XYZ file of C-alpha atoms in Angstrom:
488
model
C -18.436 131.834 54.878
C -16.338 129.154 56.602
C -16.251 127.034 53.409
C -15.126 129.974 51.298
C -12.418 130.861 53.801
C -11.305 127.220 53.945
C -11.062 127.045 50.138
C -9.094 130.293 50.076
C -6.680 128.866 52.654
C -6.358 125.501 50.948
C -5.539 126.879 47.487
C -2.796 129.102 48.988
C -3.687 131.939 46.690
C -1.248 134.364 48.276
C 1.528 131.781 48.017
C 0.815 131.344 44.300
C 0.695 135.125 43.919
C 4.111 135.419 45.682
C 5.637 132.700 43.499
C 4.396 134.333 40.297
C 5.656 137.700 41.492
C 9.138 136.275 42.236
C 9.222 134.451 38.874
C 8.329 137.664 37.078
C 11.054 139.526 38.979
C 13.651 136.964 37.904
C 12.606 137.033 34.224
C 11.797 140.740 33.922
C 14.982 141.684 32.046
C 14.933 138.539 29.878
C 11.410 138.398 28.469
C 9.862 140.918 26.059
C 7.597 143.871 26.799
C 4.413 141.999 25.816
C 5.325 139.131 28.060
C 5.910 141.548 30.958
C 2.493 143.108 30.338
C 0.854 139.695 30.191
C 2.524 138.743 33.478
C 1.288 141.959 35.094
C -2.279 141.429 33.812
C -2.210 137.874 35.095
C -1.232 139.064 38.543
C -3.977 141.752 38.437
C -6.568 139.098 37.495
C -5.369 136.798 40.270
C -5.475 139.684 42.754
C -9.010 140.554 41.604
C -10.133 136.964 42.098
C -8.692 136.931 45.574
C -10.337 140.279 46.345
C -13.637 138.843 45.075
C -13.346 135.934 47.420
C -12.502 138.309 50.270
C -15.511 140.512 49.485
C -17.681 137.361 49.496
C -16.309 136.456 52.904
C -16.890 140.069 54.031
C -20.526 139.888 52.879
C -21.118 136.577 54.670
C -19.441 137.828 57.851
C -21.536 141.012 57.830
C -24.729 138.981 57.217
C -23.986 136.664 60.114
C -23.679 139.645 62.455
C -27.220 140.930 61.881
C -28.400 144.391 60.813
C -26.149 146.485 63.020
C -23.110 144.289 63.722
C -19.948 145.406 61.927
C -21.329 148.801 60.930
C -18.545 150.667 62.730
C -15.841 148.582 61.097
C -17.358 149.110 57.590
C -17.631 152.834 58.214
C -14.148 153.310 59.649
C -12.118 150.998 57.447
C -13.915 149.741 54.286
C -15.721 152.891 53.130
C -12.647 155.177 53.559
C -10.539 152.670 51.648
C -13.106 152.455 48.820
C -13.239 156.246 48.750
C -9.476 156.501 48.325
C -9.564 153.857 45.576
C -12.055 155.843 43.448
C -10.650 159.252 44.310
C -8.573 161.059 41.716
C -6.371 162.714 44.320
C -2.895 161.270 44.743
C -2.497 159.315 48.009
C -0.195 160.649 50.712
C 1.937 157.535 50.552
C 3.701 156.639 47.308
C 3.614 153.197 45.721
C 7.215 152.484 46.646
C 6.623 153.514 50.257
C 3.494 151.364 50.406
C 5.364 148.363 49.045
C 8.207 149.020 51.498
C 5.734 149.168 54.382
C 4.144 145.935 53.226
C 7.555 144.302 53.014
C 8.513 145.531 56.502
C 5.239 144.287 57.868
C 5.777 140.875 56.274
C 9.308 140.695 57.708
C 8.093 141.650 61.169
C 5.354 139.039 61.045
C 7.904 136.459 59.940
C 10.222 137.386 62.852
C 7.285 137.254 65.248
C 6.436 133.765 64.021
C 10.048 132.637 64.363
C 10.322 134.102 67.875
C 7.071 132.435 68.830
C 8.302 129.091 67.549
C 11.650 129.444 69.354
C 9.840 130.487 72.532
C 7.599 127.432 72.296
C 10.642 125.208 71.747
C 12.439 126.756 74.706
C 9.395 126.329 76.881
C 9.182 122.670 75.907
C 12.871 122.158 76.700
C 12.513 123.927 80.027
C 9.468 121.831 80.899
C 11.422 118.700 80.022
C 14.371 119.804 82.184
C 11.998 120.741 84.988
C 10.453 117.303 84.896
C 13.870 115.620 84.963
C 14.976 117.908 87.813
C 11.862 117.059 89.773
C 12.549 113.374 89.265
C 16.135 113.835 90.473
C 14.914 115.864 93.435
C 12.497 113.120 94.394
C 15.279 110.527 94.177
C 17.600 112.726 96.281
C 14.837 113.198 98.845
C 14.322 109.488 99.078
C 18.093 108.915 99.449
C 18.222 111.638 102.094
C 15.421 109.970 104.000
C 17.300 106.640 103.878
C 20.520 108.306 105.047
C 18.613 110.031 107.854
C 17.268 106.683 108.986
C 20.758 105.185 108.915
C 22.092 108.168 110.843
C 19.436 107.782 113.496
C 20.266 104.099 113.822
C 23.992 104.913 114.075
C 23.309 107.549 116.732
C 21.330 105.046 118.760
C 24.095 102.471 118.502
C 26.863 104.989 119.287
C 24.954 106.312 122.284
C 24.853 102.817 123.768
C 28.518 102.174 122.879
C 29.832 105.537 124.157
C 29.050 104.742 127.770
C 30.942 101.477 127.555
C 34.065 102.968 125.846
C 34.480 106.124 127.960
C 36.962 104.416 130.290
C 38.936 103.145 127.302
C 39.133 106.658 125.877
C 40.439 108.042 129.148
C 43.025 105.279 129.284
C 44.117 105.961 125.700
C 44.478 109.671 126.468
C 46.643 108.893 129.466
C 48.783 106.546 127.346
C 49.088 109.225 124.666
C 50.167 111.825 127.210
C 52.801 109.460 128.562
C 54.002 108.711 125.022
C 54.347 112.456 124.304
C 56.374 112.939 127.470
C 58.603 110.010 126.544
C 59.012 111.436 123.035
C 60.045 114.799 124.486
C 62.630 113.071 126.666
C 64.022 111.193 123.650
C 64.076 114.405 121.609
C 66.119 116.160 124.278
C 68.506 113.221 124.381
C 68.882 113.373 120.601
C 69.623 117.115 120.795
C 72.259 116.446 123.452
C 73.785 113.718 121.277
C 73.849 116.060 118.269
C 75.564 118.720 120.365
C 78.142 116.170 121.551
C 78.756 115.074 117.966
C 79.226 118.659 116.896
C 81.699 119.281 119.693
C 83.528 116.071 118.827
C 83.738 117.185 115.210
C 85.162 120.559 116.250
C 87.645 118.876 118.580
C 88.782 116.583 115.786
C 89.394 119.560 113.576
C 91.309 121.252 116.379
C 93.384 118.113 116.940
C 94.115 117.847 113.237
C 95.196 121.457 113.139
C 97.382 121.104 116.245
C 98.937 117.922 114.857
C 99.873 119.646 111.623
C 101.213 122.632 113.574
C 103.235 120.321 115.823
C 104.778 118.576 112.836
C 105.731 121.926 111.334
C 107.308 123.087 114.612
C 109.237 119.845 114.966
C 110.507 120.176 111.428
C 111.655 123.752 112.092
C 113.334 122.670 115.352
C 115.192 119.816 113.670
C 116.386 122.140 110.915
C 117.542 124.762 113.413
C 119.560 122.133 115.340
C 121.067 120.603 112.230
C 124.578 121.700 111.393
C 123.855 122.042 107.691
C 120.220 122.996 107.215
C 118.755 122.812 103.803
C 117.936 126.101 102.111
C 114.314 127.058 102.575
C 112.311 127.261 99.360
C 109.620 129.900 99.518
C 107.275 128.019 97.193
C 107.619 124.458 98.456
C 104.567 122.333 97.558
C 104.555 120.668 100.980
C 104.580 123.907 102.933
C 102.167 125.746 100.642
C 99.588 123.009 101.132
C 99.741 123.017 104.940
C 96.243 123.760 106.227
C 95.474 126.753 108.375
C 92.871 127.056 111.095
C 90.592 129.026 108.781
C 90.689 126.275 106.146
C 90.169 123.486 108.652
C 87.119 125.064 110.276
C 85.573 126.668 107.161
C 82.614 124.280 106.869
C 81.846 124.169 110.589
C 82.076 127.972 110.981
C 79.926 128.398 107.851
C 77.170 126.180 109.254
C 77.400 127.764 112.717
C 77.136 131.295 111.318
C 74.124 130.378 109.177
C 72.423 128.963 112.261
C 73.330 132.083 114.240
C 71.871 134.350 111.534
C 68.632 132.367 111.656
C 68.575 132.787 115.446
C 68.959 136.551 115.001
C 65.753 136.564 112.973
C 63.839 134.191 115.247
C 64.985 135.400 118.684
C 66.799 138.753 118.849
C 64.596 140.378 116.226
C 61.368 139.442 118.015
C 62.771 140.580 121.371
C 63.747 143.947 119.902
C 60.346 144.238 118.228
C 58.439 143.575 121.456
C 60.659 146.099 123.260
C 60.115 148.800 120.633
C 56.345 148.283 120.589
C 56.206 149.637 124.122
C 57.215 153.065 122.780
C 56.181 152.991 119.086
C 52.602 152.096 118.159
C 53.272 151.784 114.422
C 54.380 148.211 113.641
C 55.623 149.292 110.215
C 58.010 151.832 111.751
C 59.230 149.240 114.285
C 60.013 146.762 111.505
C 61.794 149.470 109.507
C 63.927 150.397 112.538
C 64.960 146.769 113.038
C 65.745 146.295 109.335
C 67.840 149.470 109.145
C 69.671 148.434 112.322
C 70.524 145.008 110.839
C 71.741 146.453 107.516
C 73.737 149.180 109.278
C 75.324 146.592 111.577
C 76.525 144.563 108.595
C 77.992 147.614 106.873
C 79.748 148.819 110.020
C 81.118 145.330 110.795
C 82.452 144.959 107.246
C 84.271 148.287 107.537
C 85.678 147.324 110.948
C 86.871 143.982 109.527
C 88.734 145.672 106.683
C 90.454 148.067 109.068
C 91.277 145.241 111.470
C 92.713 143.144 108.646
C 94.890 145.991 107.341
C 96.419 146.506 110.795
C 97.018 142.786 111.271
C 98.740 142.512 107.896
C 100.877 145.544 108.636
C 101.929 144.074 111.978
C 102.594 140.551 110.621
C 104.420 141.645 107.482
C 107.705 142.216 109.310
C 107.795 138.851 111.107
C 105.806 136.521 108.849
C 107.754 133.353 107.889
C 105.038 130.704 107.892
C 104.188 128.314 105.059
C 100.919 130.086 104.337
C 100.578 133.462 102.665
C 100.392 136.717 104.575
C 96.686 136.985 103.705
C 95.955 133.518 105.131
C 97.983 134.279 108.221
C 96.051 137.500 108.841
C 92.693 135.721 108.447
C 93.879 132.876 110.692
C 94.925 135.370 113.353
C 91.565 137.184 113.199
C 89.710 133.865 113.595
C 91.788 132.895 116.645
C 91.476 136.372 118.210
C 87.870 137.296 117.472
C 87.530 138.828 120.928
C 89.833 141.716 119.896
C 87.019 143.103 117.747
C 85.697 146.288 119.380
C 82.009 145.527 118.944
C 80.884 148.393 121.185
C 82.466 150.942 118.847
C 80.503 149.427 115.966
C 77.306 149.582 118.034
C 77.883 153.267 118.694
C 78.536 153.933 115.003
C 75.308 152.159 114.002
C 73.246 154.093 116.567
C 74.786 157.405 115.462
C 73.921 156.588 111.847
C 70.351 155.717 112.834
C 69.978 159.012 114.698
C 70.434 160.956 111.439
C 68.537 158.551 109.196
C 65.579 160.442 107.640
C 63.596 157.286 106.909
C 62.790 156.448 110.539
C 61.395 158.346 113.492
C 61.475 157.702 117.205
C 59.878 159.235 120.313
C 62.157 161.835 121.938
C 61.884 160.323 125.388
C 63.585 157.047 124.343
C 66.660 156.152 122.314
C 67.867 153.624 119.753
C 69.873 152.069 122.560
C 66.820 149.852 123.054
C 67.977 147.755 120.073
C 71.667 147.771 121.060
C 71.520 144.065 121.935
C 70.320 143.193 118.431
C 72.935 145.507 116.881
C 75.741 143.982 118.969
C 74.898 140.389 118.049
C 74.424 141.292 114.381
C 77.814 143.056 114.298
C 79.512 139.999 115.766
C 77.885 137.646 113.265
C 78.662 139.973 110.340
C 82.301 140.369 111.447
C 82.711 136.581 111.670
C 81.096 136.095 108.255
C 83.826 138.217 106.648
C 86.425 135.566 107.576
C 84.719 132.946 105.378
C 85.814 132.223 101.834
C 83.844 133.628 100.089
C 82.480 136.088 102.685
C 78.750 136.333 103.312
C 76.855 139.568 102.821
C 73.314 140.954 102.738
C 71.351 141.369 99.520
C 71.020 144.891 98.154
C 67.454 146.156 98.546
C 65.384 149.297 98.156
C 61.763 150.239 98.788
C 59.584 149.926 95.712
C 61.765 147.291 94.042
C 60.377 144.284 92.191
C 59.709 141.389 94.572
C 62.212 138.520 94.141
C 60.866 135.175 95.273
C 64.381 133.695 95.382
C 65.564 136.210 97.999
C 62.495 137.072 100.080
C 59.290 135.609 101.374
C 56.167 137.704 101.848
C 54.954 138.647 105.307
C 51.541 137.541 106.511
C 49.947 140.966 105.923
C 51.195 141.332 102.340
C 49.146 141.408 99.155
C 50.357 138.235 97.463
C 49.409 139.496 93.988
C 51.365 142.767 94.370
C 54.662 142.788 92.400
C 56.453 145.612 94.279
C 57.998 145.718 97.769
C 56.575 148.338 100.116
C 59.327 147.869 102.744
C 61.646 145.115 104.040
C 61.304 143.363 107.389
C 64.540 141.332 107.391
C 67.449 141.190 104.886
C 68.433 138.166 102.826
C 71.831 136.514 103.374
C 73.805 136.050 100.151
C 76.887 134.097 99.132
C 77.776 135.729 95.859
C 74.600 135.576 93.773
C 73.052 132.695 95.756
C 70.559 133.382 98.550
C 71.461 131.130 101.494
C 68.714 132.397 103.829
C 65.659 134.250 102.559
C 64.638 137.579 104.024
C 61.144 138.905 104.604
C 59.362 141.742 102.790
C 55.929 143.387 102.749
C 54.305 143.786 99.322
C 51.372 146.044 98.500
C 49.884 147.469 95.338
C 51.155 150.951 94.609
C 54.255 150.355 96.761
C 56.415 152.689 94.667
C 53.852 155.511 94.911
C 53.454 155.002 98.680
C 57.192 154.976 99.325
C 57.671 158.176 97.311
C 54.669 159.988 98.758
C 55.695 159.422 102.406
C 57.286 162.447 103.948
C 60.689 161.979 105.516
C 61.017 162.007 109.272
C 62.841 165.038 110.666
C 66.496 164.488 111.443
C 67.100 164.936 115.138
C 70.195 164.668 117.226
C 69.553 162.125 119.946
C 71.393 162.398 123.210
C 71.185 159.972 126.071
C 68.841 160.887 128.883
C 70.257 160.824 132.423
C 67.322 158.671 133.507
C 68.141 155.867 131.103
C 69.972 152.833 132.320
C 71.735 152.287 128.989
C 75.419 153.134 129.094
C 77.535 153.270 125.991
C 80.915 153.904 127.607
C 81.146 150.410 129.019
C 84.333 148.407 129.186
C 85.311 147.556 125.626
C 87.485 144.864 124.227
C 90.617 145.938 122.446
C 89.729 147.586 119.156
C 91.592 147.099 115.867
C 92.830 150.680 116.202
C 94.698 149.804 119.421
C 96.167 146.578 118.033
C 99.932 146.356 118.388
C 102.663 143.816 117.902
C 102.513 142.877 121.572
C 99.031 141.463 121.062
C 100.102 139.452 118.050
């Protein structure tokens, strides 16, 4: 039986049968009818020969099993198949369906063989990688053992050296502490020198201004004493170019005001925030109160500056004869008499506006007078910034706007991937379209939805409690409304 099966495998009868079947399929429409019949008979003969060999193998296999071995298989599979072959009844499965089933079975077996081969290849690759990984692991273990030995040796050496160098370490620490103290002393001296240089620079500007003013006064005096004074030309190049105090101190006042605005953020803002946190638990509401107070202070100071300037111009218009224009003279007067600004009136206006602001809320037992110090300093800085050329102002902002990296920096609790501003912590200082000092904003995803979904705080009229120590009717400096010619 084994020899017959070996011969059947070696001759590849099914392969020859498949090749003949494919050749017949290719030439079916080309050859004649007789040739097609001959091809079909040839395939039937070849199939019969193969079936004969298979029956021979079946006989040998049954004989090798004895009298009773294989009886169940012959009864359940061979005899029913022979019965269907000689039966005249039509089978339940058609020829096309049978061929289709055979084809599907062949395809499935082919896929199974391919999957088996790929699985074997993958297993071989994985075994190869596993071997290489094991080799690398062994090398790493050996290196780790060497490093551990070196570390132990280093620990032993350092343990013996540490006792000897402990005094040196203490001495070095003492020397470092002394060096830090000396550095702090030098730093303070440098700060004092910088302050002296700044004062010297301001004094030089003052001297230059006074010198120019003295020369102008001497010129006027000599002309008034002269018997035949020259006619005054209103547009003389020499007199039109005479510097005013505002022009002489523009750069120094600009730098000083920028530094003062930074101090408002770093000092006054934090003091107001710590004071408000005693009464308001919500940090977000505290930051909103401070931001609204700063913006309101700037708006109120700008309005007060315009009113002050109009009154100064009206007062100076009747007696102005200087070389500079009336506008320059008014600005120069405001710079030299900054103390006439009624800052307390502006503070009261800002607090009254905050009392009716629906965006913020406050406990009824306290008042916005807690942030009056911040409002007062911000009003003074904003009023002084209006005398610059060009004047400085705050950037326009609104909750839910797109975050601008050129104007603001994100707070520590912001979502740095969020594009929209939830609320602002501190405004940005602008000179035209250029941001001189960045503000601070909080960004979160869905900021526009959150800002719209928040309910507005109820508007309440806030009156001062008798128990509070804050007094708004303190002694005020002279306001622009009470400015008269006697003060000019």
